[in-house]
JSON list of C-alpha atoms in Angstrom, two decimals:
[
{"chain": "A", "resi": 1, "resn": "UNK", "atom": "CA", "xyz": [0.00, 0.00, 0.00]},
{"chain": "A", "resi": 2, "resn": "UNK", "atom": "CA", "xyz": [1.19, 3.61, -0.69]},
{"chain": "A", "resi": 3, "resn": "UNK", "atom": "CA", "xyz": [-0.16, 6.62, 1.15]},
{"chain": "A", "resi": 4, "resn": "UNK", "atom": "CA", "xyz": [-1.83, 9.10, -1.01]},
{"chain": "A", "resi": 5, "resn": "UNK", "atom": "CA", "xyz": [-0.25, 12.47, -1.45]},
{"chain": "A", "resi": 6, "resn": "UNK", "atom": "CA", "xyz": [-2.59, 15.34, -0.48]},
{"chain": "A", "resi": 7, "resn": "UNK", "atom": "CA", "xyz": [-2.82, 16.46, -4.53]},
{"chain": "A", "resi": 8, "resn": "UNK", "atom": "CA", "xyz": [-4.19, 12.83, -5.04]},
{"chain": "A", "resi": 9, "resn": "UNK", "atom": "CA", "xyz": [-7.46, 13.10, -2.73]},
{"chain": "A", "resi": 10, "resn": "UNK", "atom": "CA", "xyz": [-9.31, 15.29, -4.62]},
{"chain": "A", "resi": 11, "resn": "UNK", "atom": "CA", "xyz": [-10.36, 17.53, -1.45]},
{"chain": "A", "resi": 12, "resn": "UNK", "atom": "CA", "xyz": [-12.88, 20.51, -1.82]},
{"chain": "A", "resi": 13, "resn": "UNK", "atom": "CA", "xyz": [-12.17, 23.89, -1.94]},
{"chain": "A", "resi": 14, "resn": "UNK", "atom": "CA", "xyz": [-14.05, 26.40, 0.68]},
{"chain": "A", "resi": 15, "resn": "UNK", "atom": "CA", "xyz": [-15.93, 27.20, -2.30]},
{"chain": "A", "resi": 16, "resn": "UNK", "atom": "CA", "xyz": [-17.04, 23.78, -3.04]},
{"chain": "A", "resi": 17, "resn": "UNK", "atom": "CA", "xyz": [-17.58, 23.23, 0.32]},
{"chain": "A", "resi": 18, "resn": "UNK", "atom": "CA", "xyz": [-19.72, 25.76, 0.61]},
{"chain": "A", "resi": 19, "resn": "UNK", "atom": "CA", "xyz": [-21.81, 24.82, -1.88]},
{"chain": "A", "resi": 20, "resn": "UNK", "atom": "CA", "xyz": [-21.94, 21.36, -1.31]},
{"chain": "A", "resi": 21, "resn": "UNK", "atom": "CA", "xyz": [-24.80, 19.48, 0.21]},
{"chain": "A", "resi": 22, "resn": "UNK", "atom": "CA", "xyz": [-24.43, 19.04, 3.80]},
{"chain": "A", "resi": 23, "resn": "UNK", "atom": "CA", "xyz": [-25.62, 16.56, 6.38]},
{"chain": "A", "resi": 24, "resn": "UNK", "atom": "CA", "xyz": [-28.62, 17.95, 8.44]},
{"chain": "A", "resi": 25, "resn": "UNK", "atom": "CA", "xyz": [-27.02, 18.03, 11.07]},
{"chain": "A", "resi": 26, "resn": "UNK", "atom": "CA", "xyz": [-26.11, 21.39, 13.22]},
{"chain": "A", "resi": 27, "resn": "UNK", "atom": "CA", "xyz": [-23.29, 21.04, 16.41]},
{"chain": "A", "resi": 28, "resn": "UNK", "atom": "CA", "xyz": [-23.96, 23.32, 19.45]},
{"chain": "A", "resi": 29, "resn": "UNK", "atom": "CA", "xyz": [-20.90, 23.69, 21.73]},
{"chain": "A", "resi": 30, "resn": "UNK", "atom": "CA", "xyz": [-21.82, 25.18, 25.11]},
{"chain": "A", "resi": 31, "resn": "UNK", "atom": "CA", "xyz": [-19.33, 26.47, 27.38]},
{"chain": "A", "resi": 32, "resn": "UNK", "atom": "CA", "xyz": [-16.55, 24.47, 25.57]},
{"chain": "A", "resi": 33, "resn": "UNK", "atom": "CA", "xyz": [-13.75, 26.26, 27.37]},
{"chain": "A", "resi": 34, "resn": "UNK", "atom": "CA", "xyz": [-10.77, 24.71, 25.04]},
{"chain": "A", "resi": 35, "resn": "UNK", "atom": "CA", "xyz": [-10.28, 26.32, 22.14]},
{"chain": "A", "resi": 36, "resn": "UNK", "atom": "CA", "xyz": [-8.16, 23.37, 20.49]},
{"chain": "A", "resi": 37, "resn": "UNK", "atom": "CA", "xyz": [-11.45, 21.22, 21.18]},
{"chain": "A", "resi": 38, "resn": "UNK", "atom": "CA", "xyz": [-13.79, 23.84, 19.31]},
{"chain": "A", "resi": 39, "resn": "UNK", "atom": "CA", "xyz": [-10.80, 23.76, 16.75]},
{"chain": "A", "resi": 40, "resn": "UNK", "atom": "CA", "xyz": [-11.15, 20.07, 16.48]},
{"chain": "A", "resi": 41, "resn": "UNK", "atom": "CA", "xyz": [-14.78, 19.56, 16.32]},
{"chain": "A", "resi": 42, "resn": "UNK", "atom": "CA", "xyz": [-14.82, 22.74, 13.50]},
{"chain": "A", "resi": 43, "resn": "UNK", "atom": "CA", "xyz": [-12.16, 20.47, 11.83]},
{"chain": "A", "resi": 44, "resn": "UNK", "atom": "CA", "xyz": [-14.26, 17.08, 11.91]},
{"chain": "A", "resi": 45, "resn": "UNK", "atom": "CA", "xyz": [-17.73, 19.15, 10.90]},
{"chain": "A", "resi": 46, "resn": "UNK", "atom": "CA", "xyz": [-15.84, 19.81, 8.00]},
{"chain": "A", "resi": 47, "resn": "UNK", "atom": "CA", "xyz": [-14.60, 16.48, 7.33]},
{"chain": "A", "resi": 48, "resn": "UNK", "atom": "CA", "xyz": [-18.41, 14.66, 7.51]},
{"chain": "A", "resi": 49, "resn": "UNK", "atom": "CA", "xyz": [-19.86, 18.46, 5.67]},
{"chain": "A", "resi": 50, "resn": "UNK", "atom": "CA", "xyz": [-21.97, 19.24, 9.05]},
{"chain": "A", "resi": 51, "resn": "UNK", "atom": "CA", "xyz": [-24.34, 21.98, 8.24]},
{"chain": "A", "resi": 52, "resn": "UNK", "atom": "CA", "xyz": [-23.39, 24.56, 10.88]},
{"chain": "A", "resi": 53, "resn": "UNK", "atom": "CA", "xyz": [-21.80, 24.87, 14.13]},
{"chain": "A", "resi": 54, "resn": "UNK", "atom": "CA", "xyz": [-23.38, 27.01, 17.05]},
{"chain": "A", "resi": 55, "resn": "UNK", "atom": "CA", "xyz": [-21.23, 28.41, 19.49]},
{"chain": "A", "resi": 56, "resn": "UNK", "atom": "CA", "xyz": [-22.43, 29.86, 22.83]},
{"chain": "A", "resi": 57, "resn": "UNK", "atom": "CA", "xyz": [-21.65, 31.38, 25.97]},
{"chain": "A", "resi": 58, "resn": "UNK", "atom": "CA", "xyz": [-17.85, 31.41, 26.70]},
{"chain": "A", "resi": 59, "resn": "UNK", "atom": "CA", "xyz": [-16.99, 29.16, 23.46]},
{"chain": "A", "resi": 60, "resn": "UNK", "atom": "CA", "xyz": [-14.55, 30.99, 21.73]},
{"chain": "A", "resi": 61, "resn": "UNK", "atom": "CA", "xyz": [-15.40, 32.17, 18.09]},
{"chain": "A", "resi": 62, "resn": "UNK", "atom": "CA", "xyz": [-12.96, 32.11, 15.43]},
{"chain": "A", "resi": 63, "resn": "UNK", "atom": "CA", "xyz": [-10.32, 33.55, 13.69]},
{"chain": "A", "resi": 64, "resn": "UNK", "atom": "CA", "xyz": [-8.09, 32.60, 16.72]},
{"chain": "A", "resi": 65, "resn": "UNK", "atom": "CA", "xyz": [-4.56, 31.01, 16.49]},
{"chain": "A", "resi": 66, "resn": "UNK", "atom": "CA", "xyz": [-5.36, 27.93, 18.79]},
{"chain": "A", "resi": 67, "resn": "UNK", "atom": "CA", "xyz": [-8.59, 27.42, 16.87]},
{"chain": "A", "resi": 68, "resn": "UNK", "atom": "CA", "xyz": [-6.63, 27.35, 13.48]},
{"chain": "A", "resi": 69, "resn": "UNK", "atom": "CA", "xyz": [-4.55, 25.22, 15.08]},
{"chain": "A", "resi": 70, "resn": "UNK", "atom": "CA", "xyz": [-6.50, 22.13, 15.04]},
{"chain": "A", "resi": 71, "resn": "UNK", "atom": "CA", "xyz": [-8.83, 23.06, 12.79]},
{"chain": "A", "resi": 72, "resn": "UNK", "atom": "CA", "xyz": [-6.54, 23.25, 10.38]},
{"chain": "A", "resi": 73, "resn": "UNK", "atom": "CA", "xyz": [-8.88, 25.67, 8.49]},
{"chain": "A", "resi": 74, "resn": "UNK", "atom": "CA", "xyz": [-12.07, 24.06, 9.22]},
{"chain": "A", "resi": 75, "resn": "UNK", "atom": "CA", "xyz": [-13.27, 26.95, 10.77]},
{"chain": "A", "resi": 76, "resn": "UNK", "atom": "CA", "xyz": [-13.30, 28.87, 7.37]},
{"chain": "A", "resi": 77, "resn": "UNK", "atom": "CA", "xyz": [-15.41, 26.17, 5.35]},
{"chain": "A", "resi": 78, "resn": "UNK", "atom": "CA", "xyz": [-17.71, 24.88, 8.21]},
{"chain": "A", "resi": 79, "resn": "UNK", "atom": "CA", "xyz": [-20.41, 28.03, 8.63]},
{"chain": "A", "resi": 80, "resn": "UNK", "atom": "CA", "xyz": [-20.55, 28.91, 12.47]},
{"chain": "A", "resi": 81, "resn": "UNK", "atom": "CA", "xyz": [-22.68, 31.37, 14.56]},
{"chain": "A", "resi": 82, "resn": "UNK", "atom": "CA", "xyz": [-22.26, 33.04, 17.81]},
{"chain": "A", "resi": 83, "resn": "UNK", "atom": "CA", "xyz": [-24.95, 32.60, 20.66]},
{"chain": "A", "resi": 84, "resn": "UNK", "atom": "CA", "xyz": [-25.03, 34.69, 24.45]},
{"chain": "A", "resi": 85, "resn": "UNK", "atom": "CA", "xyz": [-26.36, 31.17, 25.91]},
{"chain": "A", "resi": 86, "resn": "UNK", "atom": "CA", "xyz": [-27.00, 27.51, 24.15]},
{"chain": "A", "resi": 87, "resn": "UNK", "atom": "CA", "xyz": [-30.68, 27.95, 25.44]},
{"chain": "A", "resi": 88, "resn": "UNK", "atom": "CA", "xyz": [-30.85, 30.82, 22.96]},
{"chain": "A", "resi": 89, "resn": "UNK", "atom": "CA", "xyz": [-29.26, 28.06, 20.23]},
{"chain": "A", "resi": 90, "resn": "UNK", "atom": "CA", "xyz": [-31.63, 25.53, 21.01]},
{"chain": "A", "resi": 91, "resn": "UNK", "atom": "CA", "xyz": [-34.52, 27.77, 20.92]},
{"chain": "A", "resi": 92, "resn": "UNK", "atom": "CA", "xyz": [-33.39, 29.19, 17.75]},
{"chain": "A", "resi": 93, "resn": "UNK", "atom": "CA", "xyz": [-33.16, 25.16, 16.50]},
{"chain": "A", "resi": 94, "resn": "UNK", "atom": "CA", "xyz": [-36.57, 24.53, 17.47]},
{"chain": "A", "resi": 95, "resn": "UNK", "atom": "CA", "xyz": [-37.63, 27.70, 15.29]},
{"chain": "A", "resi": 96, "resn": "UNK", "atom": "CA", "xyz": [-36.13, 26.33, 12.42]},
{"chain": "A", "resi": 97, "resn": "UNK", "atom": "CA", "xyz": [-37.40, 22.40, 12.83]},
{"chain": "A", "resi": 98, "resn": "UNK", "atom": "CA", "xyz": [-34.52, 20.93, 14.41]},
{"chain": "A", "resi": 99, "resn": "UNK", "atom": "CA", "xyz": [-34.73, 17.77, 16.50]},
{"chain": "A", "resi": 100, "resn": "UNK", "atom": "CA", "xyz": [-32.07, 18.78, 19.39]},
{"chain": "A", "resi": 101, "resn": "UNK", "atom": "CA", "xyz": [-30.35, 16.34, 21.01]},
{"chain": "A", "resi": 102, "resn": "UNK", "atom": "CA", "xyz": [-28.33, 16.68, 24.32]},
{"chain": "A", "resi": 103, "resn": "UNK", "atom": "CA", "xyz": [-25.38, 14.82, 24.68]},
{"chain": "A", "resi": 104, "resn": "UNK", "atom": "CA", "xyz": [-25.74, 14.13, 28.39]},
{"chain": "A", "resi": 105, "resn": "UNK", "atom": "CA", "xyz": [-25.75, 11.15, 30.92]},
{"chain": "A", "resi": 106, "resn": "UNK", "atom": "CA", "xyz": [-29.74, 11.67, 31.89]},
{"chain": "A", "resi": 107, "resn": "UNK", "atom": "CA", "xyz": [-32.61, 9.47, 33.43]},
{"chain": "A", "resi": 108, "resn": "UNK", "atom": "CA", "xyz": [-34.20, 7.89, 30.32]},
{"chain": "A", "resi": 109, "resn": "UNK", "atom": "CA", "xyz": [-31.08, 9.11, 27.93]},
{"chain": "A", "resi": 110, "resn": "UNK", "atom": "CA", "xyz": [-31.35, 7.12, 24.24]},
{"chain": "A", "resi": 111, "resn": "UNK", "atom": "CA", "xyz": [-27.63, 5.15, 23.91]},
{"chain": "A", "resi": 112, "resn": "UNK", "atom": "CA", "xyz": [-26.14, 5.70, 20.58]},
{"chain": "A", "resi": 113, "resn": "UNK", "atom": "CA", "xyz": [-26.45, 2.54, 19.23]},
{"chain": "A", "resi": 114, "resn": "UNK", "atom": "CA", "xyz": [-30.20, 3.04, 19.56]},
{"chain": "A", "resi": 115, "resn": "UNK", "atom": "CA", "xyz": [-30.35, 6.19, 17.86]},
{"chain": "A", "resi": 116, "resn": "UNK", "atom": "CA", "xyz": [-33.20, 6.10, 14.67]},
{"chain": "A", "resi": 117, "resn": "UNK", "atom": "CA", "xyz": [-33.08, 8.90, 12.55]},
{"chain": "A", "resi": 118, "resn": "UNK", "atom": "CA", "xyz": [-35.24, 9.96, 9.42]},
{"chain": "A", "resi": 119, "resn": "UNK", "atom": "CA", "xyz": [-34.49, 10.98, 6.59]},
{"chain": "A", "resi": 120, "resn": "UNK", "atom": "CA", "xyz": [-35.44, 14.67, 5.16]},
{"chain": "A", "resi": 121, "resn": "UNK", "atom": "CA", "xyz": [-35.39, 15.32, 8.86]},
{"chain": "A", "resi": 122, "resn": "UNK", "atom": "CA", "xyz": [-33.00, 18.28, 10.48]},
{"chain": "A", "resi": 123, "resn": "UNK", "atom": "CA", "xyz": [-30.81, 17.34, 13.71]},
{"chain": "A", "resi": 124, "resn": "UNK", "atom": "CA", "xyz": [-28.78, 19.49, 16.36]},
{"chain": "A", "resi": 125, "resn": "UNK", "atom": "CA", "xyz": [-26.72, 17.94, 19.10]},
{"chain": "A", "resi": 126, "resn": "UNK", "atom": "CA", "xyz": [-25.70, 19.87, 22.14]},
{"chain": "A", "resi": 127, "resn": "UNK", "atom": "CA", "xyz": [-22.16, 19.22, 23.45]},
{"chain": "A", "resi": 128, "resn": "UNK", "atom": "CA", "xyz": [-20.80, 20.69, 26.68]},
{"chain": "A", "resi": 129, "resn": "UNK", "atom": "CA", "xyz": [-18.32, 21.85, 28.62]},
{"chain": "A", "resi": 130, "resn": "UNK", "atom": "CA", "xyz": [-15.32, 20.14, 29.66]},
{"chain": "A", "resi": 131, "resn": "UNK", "atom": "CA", "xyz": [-15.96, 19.65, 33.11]},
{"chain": "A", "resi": 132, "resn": "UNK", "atom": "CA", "xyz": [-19.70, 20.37, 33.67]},
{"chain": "A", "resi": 133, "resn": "UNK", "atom": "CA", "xyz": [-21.36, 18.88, 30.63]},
{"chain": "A", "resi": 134, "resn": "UNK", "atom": "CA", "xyz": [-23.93, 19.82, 29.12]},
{"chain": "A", "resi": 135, "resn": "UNK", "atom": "CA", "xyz": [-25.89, 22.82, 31.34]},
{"chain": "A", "resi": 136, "resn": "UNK", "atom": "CA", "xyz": [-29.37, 21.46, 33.09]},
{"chain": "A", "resi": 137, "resn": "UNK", "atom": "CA", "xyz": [-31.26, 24.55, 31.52]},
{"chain": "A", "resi": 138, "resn": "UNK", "atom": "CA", "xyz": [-30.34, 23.37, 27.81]},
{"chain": "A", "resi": 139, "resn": "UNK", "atom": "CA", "xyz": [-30.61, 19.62, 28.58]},
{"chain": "A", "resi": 140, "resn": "UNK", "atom": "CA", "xyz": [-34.28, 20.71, 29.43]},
{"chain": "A", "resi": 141, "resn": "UNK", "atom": "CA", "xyz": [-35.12, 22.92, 26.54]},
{"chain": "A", "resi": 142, "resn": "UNK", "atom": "CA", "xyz": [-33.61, 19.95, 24.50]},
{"chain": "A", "resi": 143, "resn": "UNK", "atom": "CA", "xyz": [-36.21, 17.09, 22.20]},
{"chain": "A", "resi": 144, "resn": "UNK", "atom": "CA", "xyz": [-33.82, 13.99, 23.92]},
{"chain": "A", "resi": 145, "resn": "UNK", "atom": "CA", "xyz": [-31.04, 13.28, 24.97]},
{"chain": "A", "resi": 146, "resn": "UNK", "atom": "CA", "xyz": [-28.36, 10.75, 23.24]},
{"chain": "A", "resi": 147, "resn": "UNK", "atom": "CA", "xyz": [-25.77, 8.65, 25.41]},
{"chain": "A", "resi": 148, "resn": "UNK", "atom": "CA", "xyz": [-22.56, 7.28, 24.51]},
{"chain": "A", "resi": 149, "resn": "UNK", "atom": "CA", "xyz": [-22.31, 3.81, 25.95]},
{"chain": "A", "resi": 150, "resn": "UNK", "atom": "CA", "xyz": [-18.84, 3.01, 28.20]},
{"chain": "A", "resi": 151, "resn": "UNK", "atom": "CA", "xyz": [-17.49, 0.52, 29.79]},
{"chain": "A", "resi": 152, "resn": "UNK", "atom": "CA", "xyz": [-14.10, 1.42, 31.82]},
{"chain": "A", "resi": 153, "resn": "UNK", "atom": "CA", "xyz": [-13.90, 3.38, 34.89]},
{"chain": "A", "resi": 154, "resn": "UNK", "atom": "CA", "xyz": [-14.40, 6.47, 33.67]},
{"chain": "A", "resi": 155, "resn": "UNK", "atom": "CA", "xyz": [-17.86, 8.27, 32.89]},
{"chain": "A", "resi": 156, "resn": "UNK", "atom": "CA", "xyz": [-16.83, 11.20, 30.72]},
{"chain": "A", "resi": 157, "resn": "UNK", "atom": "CA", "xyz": [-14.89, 11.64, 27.28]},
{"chain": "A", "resi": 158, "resn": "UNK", "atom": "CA", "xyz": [-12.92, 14.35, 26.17]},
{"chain": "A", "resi": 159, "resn": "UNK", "atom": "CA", "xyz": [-15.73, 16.72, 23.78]},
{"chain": "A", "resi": 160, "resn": "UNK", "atom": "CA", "xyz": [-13.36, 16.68, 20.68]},
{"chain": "A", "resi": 161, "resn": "UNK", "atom": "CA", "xyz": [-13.96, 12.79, 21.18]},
{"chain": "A", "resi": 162, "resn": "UNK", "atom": "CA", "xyz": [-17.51, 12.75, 21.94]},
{"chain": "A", "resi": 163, "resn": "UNK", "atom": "CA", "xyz": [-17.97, 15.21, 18.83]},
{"chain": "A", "resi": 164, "resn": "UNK", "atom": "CA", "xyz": [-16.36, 12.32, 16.26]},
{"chain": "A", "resi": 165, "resn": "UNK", "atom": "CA", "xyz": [-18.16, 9.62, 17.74]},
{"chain": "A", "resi": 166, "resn": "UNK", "atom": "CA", "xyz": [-21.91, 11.53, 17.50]},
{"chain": "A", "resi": 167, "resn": "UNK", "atom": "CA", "xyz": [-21.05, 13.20, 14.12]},
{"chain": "A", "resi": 168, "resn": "UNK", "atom": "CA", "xyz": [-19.95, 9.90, 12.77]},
{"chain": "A", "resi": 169, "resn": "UNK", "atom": "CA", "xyz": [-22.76, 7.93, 14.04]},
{"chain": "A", "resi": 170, "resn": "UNK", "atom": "CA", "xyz": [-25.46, 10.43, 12.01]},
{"chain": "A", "resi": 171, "resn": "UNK", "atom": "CA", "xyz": [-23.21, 10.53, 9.32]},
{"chain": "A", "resi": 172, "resn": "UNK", "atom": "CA", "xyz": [-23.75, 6.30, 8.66]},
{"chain": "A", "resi": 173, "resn": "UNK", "atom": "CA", "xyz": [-27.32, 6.65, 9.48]},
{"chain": "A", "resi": 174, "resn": "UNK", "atom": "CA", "xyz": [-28.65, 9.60, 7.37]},
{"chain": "A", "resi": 175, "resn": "UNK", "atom": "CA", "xyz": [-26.16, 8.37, 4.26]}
]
């Protein structure tokens, strides 16, 4: 096997990007205090064509060097949009038609693997800060709330993490 050289993958240009088709889905960060996370989810919406990413509260908004720097330039193709609080996002969601989901340990959460989406419908996924999660107030304005399943000792993920795992999993189901 040889590796492909970056000239061989036929990437999109921001311009093509932007107006490609994109996966219905919109990422909310709230309160994601690390701006190389927000930099890596902007970087992995880009790489699965998310629709949008929401950023609220104390999120930092781009152009900012530790953004860039694991974004990579993900932040300039992947549309983004600056909200005070992620209640305000998630009431803006519902506005639009969005099915929100929380990503949050909860009473009566849906695991991942049990996730059903339709198709022609729009989704948004709340993720949340690094040490708090996901705030109570948005987990209640939220549809549902979806649960990634684990099985070591620990009961958290990093958000960059979390991010790849949901974006991925309604990336296979809506394609």
């Amino acid at each position: 096997m040889r590796k492909l050289r970056t000239i061989e993958m036929h990437r999109l240009t921001v311009e093509e990007f932007k107006a490609s088709e994109k996966l219905p889905l919109v990422v909310v960060l709230d309160d994601v205090r690390s701006l190389y996370n927000v930099g890596s989810v902007f970087r992995t919406c880009d790489a699965f064509r998310v629709e949008k990413v929401l950023l609220c509260g104390i999120t930092a908004c781009p152009p900012h060097p530790e953004i860039h720097k694991t974004a990579l330039g993900g932040e300039d193709s992947v549309d983004w949009q600056y909200f005070p609080s992620a209640v305000d996002a998630v009431s803006y969601l519902h506005d639009q038609g969005y099915h929100v989901f929380a990503v949050e340990q909860v009473e009566g959460s849906t695991l991942l693997q049990d996730l059903a989406v339709e198709s022609g419908r729009r989704y948004a996924v709340v993720l949340g800060n690094e040490v708090k999660g996901v705030h109570q107030e948005v987990v209640d304005a939220c549809d549902n709330c979806l649960e990634i399943p684990q099985f070591g000792t620990k009961h958290s993920m990093n958000v960059s993490v979390t991010a790849g795992i949901i974006i991925w999993e309604f990336f296979s189901n809506l394609n």
